[in-house]
Short mmCIF file of C-alpha atoms in Angstrom, two decimals:
data_model
loop_
_atom_site.label_atom_id
_atom_site.label_comp_id
_atom_site.label_asym_id
_atom_site.label_seq_id
_atom_site.Cartn_x
_atom_site.Cartn_y
_atom_site.Cartn_z
CA ILE A 251 58.06 275.95 53.58
CA ALA A 252 58.39 275.30 57.31
CA GLY A 253 55.40 273.13 58.25
CA ILE A 254 56.15 271.67 61.66
CA THR A 255 59.33 272.42 63.55
CA GLN A 256 60.49 270.33 66.50
CA ALA A 257 63.31 271.19 68.87
CA PRO A 258 65.70 269.90 69.91
CA THR A 259 66.60 267.34 67.26
CA SER A 260 68.16 265.12 69.87
CA GLN A 261 68.89 265.25 73.58
CA ILE A 262 70.57 263.18 76.26
CA LEU A 263 68.90 263.78 79.59
CA ALA A 264 69.71 262.67 83.11
CA ALA A 265 66.97 260.75 84.88
CA GLY A 266 64.92 262.94 87.17
CA ARG A 267 65.44 266.08 85.12
CA ARG A 268 62.63 268.12 83.64
CA MET A 269 62.51 268.52 79.87
CA THR A 270 60.25 270.33 77.41
CA LEU A 271 60.09 269.28 73.77
CA ARG A 272 59.01 272.10 71.54
CA CYS A 273 56.68 271.91 68.57
CA THR A 274 55.58 274.79 66.35
CA GLN A 275 53.47 274.73 63.20
CA ASP A 276 52.79 277.50 60.74
CA MET A 277 49.86 275.94 58.89
CA ARG A 278 47.15 277.26 61.25
CA HIS A 279 46.03 273.70 61.90
CA ASN A 280 43.53 273.24 64.70
CA ALA A 281 44.61 269.79 65.85
CA MET A 282 48.04 268.81 67.14
CA TYR A 283 49.43 265.55 68.46
CA TRP A 284 52.41 264.09 70.26
CA TYR A 285 53.49 260.51 69.53
CA ARG A 286 56.36 258.39 70.71
CA GLN A 287 57.89 255.82 68.39
CA ASP A 288 59.45 252.67 69.80
CA LEU A 289 60.74 249.65 67.93
CA GLY A 290 58.00 247.09 67.41
CA LEU A 291 55.31 249.33 68.90
CA GLY A 292 54.85 251.85 66.12
CA LEU A 293 53.58 255.30 67.02
CA ARG A 294 51.66 255.64 70.24
CA LEU A 295 49.63 258.73 70.99
CA ILE A 296 50.70 260.58 74.14
CA HIS A 297 48.48 263.67 74.14
CA TYR A 298 46.44 265.59 71.63
CA SER A 299 44.74 268.95 71.23
CA ASN A 300 41.80 269.47 68.90
CA THR A 301 41.91 273.24 69.23
CA ALA A 302 43.78 275.94 71.12
CA GLY A 303 42.91 275.87 74.81
CA THR A 304 41.95 272.17 74.93
CA THR A 305 44.00 269.01 75.40
CA GLY A 306 43.28 265.31 75.76
CA LYS A 307 45.04 262.14 76.85
CA GLY A 308 46.09 259.52 74.34
CA GLU A 309 47.22 255.94 74.81
CA VAL A 310 50.33 256.57 76.94
CA PRO A 311 49.95 259.91 78.78
CA ASP A 312 51.56 259.04 82.12
CA GLY A 313 54.67 261.06 82.88
CA TYR A 314 53.90 263.66 80.22
CA SER A 315 51.98 266.93 80.14
CA VAL A 316 51.06 269.34 77.36
CA SER A 317 49.61 272.80 76.95
CA ARG A 318 48.01 274.60 74.02
CA ALA A 319 48.07 278.31 74.74
CA ASN A 320 47.79 279.24 71.07
CA THR A 321 47.23 277.63 67.68
CA ASP A 322 50.87 277.34 66.68
CA ASP A 323 52.62 275.83 69.71
CA PHE A 324 52.18 272.49 71.46
CA PRO A 325 55.02 271.79 73.92
CA LEU A 326 55.42 268.40 75.59
CA THR A 327 56.89 268.33 79.11
CA LEU A 328 58.48 265.45 80.96
CA ALA A 329 58.30 266.54 84.60
CA SER A 330 60.82 264.00 85.88
CA ALA A 331 62.35 261.91 83.13
CA VAL A 332 62.80 258.14 83.48
CA PRO A 333 64.79 255.75 81.25
CA SER A 334 61.57 254.22 79.85
CA GLN A 335 60.89 257.58 78.23
CA THR A 336 63.84 257.05 75.94
CA SER A 337 62.22 257.21 72.51
CA VAL A 338 61.78 259.21 69.35
CA TYR A 339 59.06 261.80 69.75
CA PHE A 340 57.01 263.10 66.84
CA CYS A 341 54.76 266.11 66.79
CA ALA A 342 52.00 266.25 64.18
CA SER A 343 49.22 268.58 63.15
CA LYS A 344 46.13 268.41 60.98
CA ALA A 345 43.45 270.81 59.90
CA GLY A 346 41.04 269.22 62.34
CA GLU A 347 38.50 267.48 60.21
CA ALA A 348 38.66 263.70 60.52
CA ASN A 349 39.24 263.18 56.81
CA THR A 350 42.37 265.32 56.62
CA GLU A 351 45.88 263.94 56.89
CA ALA A 352 48.36 264.71 59.63
CA PHE A 353 51.67 266.41 58.91
CA PHE A 354 54.69 265.36 60.92
CA GLY A 355 57.79 267.01 62.23
CA GLN A 356 61.21 265.44 61.86
CA GLY A 357 61.23 264.06 65.37
CA THR A 358 63.19 264.48 68.60
CA ARG A 359 65.42 261.63 69.68
CA LEU A 360 65.49 261.59 73.49
CA THR A 361 67.76 259.40 75.57
CA VAL A 362 67.23 259.30 79.33
CA VAL A 363 70.21 257.96 81.24
CA ALA B 296 37.94 253.04 70.70
CA GLN B 297 39.62 252.85 67.35
CA SER B 298 42.68 250.75 66.64
CA VAL B 299 44.79 249.37 63.83
CA THR B 300 46.51 246.02 63.40
CA GLN B 301 49.24 245.56 60.83
CA LEU B 302 49.95 241.93 60.04
CA GLY B 303 53.64 241.27 59.63
CA SER B 304 56.26 243.48 61.19
CA HIS B 305 58.64 242.74 58.34
CA VAL B 306 57.96 242.00 54.67
CA SER B 307 60.67 241.15 52.16
CA VAL B 308 60.12 241.13 48.40
CA SER B 309 62.29 240.99 45.32
CA GLU B 310 62.60 244.01 43.07
CA GLY B 311 59.76 243.89 40.54
CA ALA B 312 57.56 241.69 42.71
CA LEU B 313 54.14 242.54 44.12
CA VAL B 314 54.07 244.41 47.42
CA LEU B 315 51.22 243.62 49.83
CA LEU B 316 51.12 245.19 53.28
CA ARG B 317 48.15 244.24 55.43
CA CYS B 318 46.09 246.49 57.68
CA ASN B 319 42.93 245.79 59.64
CA TYR B 320 41.11 248.43 61.66
CA SER B 321 38.56 248.71 64.41
CA SER B 322 36.34 251.76 64.69
CA SER B 323 32.94 252.50 66.19
CA VAL B 324 32.19 255.09 63.50
CA PRO B 325 32.85 255.13 59.76
CA PRO B 326 36.61 255.37 59.64
CA TYR B 327 39.01 257.54 57.78
CA LEU B 328 42.06 255.48 56.88
CA PHE B 329 45.58 256.45 55.96
CA TRP B 330 48.88 254.92 54.91
CA TYR B 331 52.11 256.70 55.75
CA VAL B 332 55.71 255.92 54.82
CA GLN B 333 58.78 256.64 56.93
CA TYR B 334 62.28 256.68 55.50
CA PRO B 335 65.25 256.33 57.89
CA ASN B 336 65.69 259.22 60.31
CA GLN B 337 62.73 261.10 58.89
CA GLY B 338 59.17 261.91 59.86
CA LEU B 339 56.13 260.31 58.29
CA GLN B 340 54.82 261.18 54.84
CA LEU B 341 51.32 260.52 53.56
CA LEU B 342 51.05 257.85 50.86
CA LEU B 343 47.28 257.83 50.45
CA LYS B 344 44.01 258.14 52.33
CA TYR B 345 40.45 256.87 52.23
CA THR B 346 37.68 259.19 53.35
CA THR B 347 34.50 258.52 51.38
CA GLY B 348 33.55 257.50 47.85
CA ALA B 349 35.63 255.14 45.75
CA THR B 350 36.98 252.30 47.82
CA LEU B 351 40.11 251.85 45.70
CA VAL B 352 42.45 254.70 46.49
CA LYS B 353 45.56 255.57 44.53
CA GLY B 354 48.50 257.26 46.13
CA ILE B 355 52.00 258.41 45.38
CA ASN B 356 54.83 256.26 44.03
CA GLY B 357 52.44 253.74 42.44
CA PHE B 358 50.85 252.55 45.68
CA GLU B 359 47.17 251.91 46.10
CA ALA B 360 44.86 250.56 48.79
CA GLU B 361 41.36 249.17 48.88
CA PHE B 362 38.88 249.82 51.66
CA LYS B 363 36.84 246.69 52.39
CA LYS B 364 34.24 247.39 55.03
CA SER B 365 33.07 243.78 55.27
CA GLU B 366 36.62 242.69 56.08
CA THR B 367 37.54 245.84 58.07
CA SER B 368 40.69 245.98 55.98
CA PHE B 369 42.73 248.58 54.13
CA HIS B 370 45.63 246.66 52.58
CA LEU B 371 48.36 248.52 50.69
CA THR B 372 49.63 247.19 47.37
CA LYS B 373 52.08 248.04 44.61
CA PRO B 374 52.34 245.90 41.48
CA SER B 375 56.11 246.11 41.13
CA ALA B 376 58.51 246.88 43.98
CA HIS B 377 61.41 249.25 43.50
CA MET B 378 64.53 249.46 45.62
CA SER B 379 63.49 252.96 46.68
CA ASP B 380 60.33 251.53 48.29
CA ALA B 381 62.37 250.12 51.17
CA ALA B 382 61.02 251.89 54.24
CA GLU B 383 58.66 251.52 57.18
CA TYR B 384 54.95 251.76 56.44
CA PHE B 385 52.24 252.70 58.89
CA CYS B 386 48.49 252.31 58.64
CA ALA B 387 46.37 254.79 60.63
CA VAL B 388 42.72 255.36 61.49
CA SER B 389 40.99 258.58 62.47
CA ASP B 390 37.52 259.06 63.90
CA GLY B 391 37.71 262.81 64.29
CA HIS B 392 39.06 262.91 67.83
CA ASP B 393 42.55 261.60 67.27
CA MET B 394 44.59 259.42 64.94
CA ARG B 395 45.86 255.98 65.91
CA PHE B 396 48.64 254.10 64.19
CA GLY B 397 49.57 250.48 63.71
CA ALA B 398 52.90 249.04 64.83
CA GLY B 399 54.34 249.42 61.35
CA THR B 400 55.68 247.08 58.67
CA ARG B 401 59.26 247.29 57.52
CA LEU B 402 59.55 246.62 53.79
CA THR B 403 62.81 245.25 52.46
CA VAL B 404 63.38 245.06 48.70
CA LYS B 405 65.98 242.59 47.45
CA PRO B 406 67.81 243.16 44.17
#
């Protein structure tokens, strides 16, 4: 059972570099999400996609972009990384209906130096 | 816009004692509410959810939560804490567009 796969597991990145975090799900879920988790702040929504071909901004979208070319993949790109983007990033998916639960990947630990 | 407030970033209980983790929500539409648990260095796992119907919801590992519309609350309880319950717990609300989480409550269980 794969579920949601995130890559890489962890990364140290120089400030100013471009980085794409990968997320793939095999559950044919319509909706996908990217969150960042920071101590004391919980999970904050970066971007979301309710269906392939559409995306939306969450609570903290600045400095990040996403695309949803197909149902399975939802990559998150940092165009020019800054130290404040040091965080643990979680990708999640759900079937799409509001009353369904989200399934989470194992996370990507990103350190920007 | 929907939001969640979890009261208490850290809760400590003795093994065998009652666990109570508080969650209040704000939503412009009837909400769907969730509790997730996160163990160290892992992703989030669903404990339970409220959608419609019975307001007392039972989940895994002996946890339950009660939806109280008049209080806009969805507090998580467990009658008797176990050492394995030590983790971070997140309350979440969904209105169909996205899912928003609270800041989390870290539960410590003392022997």
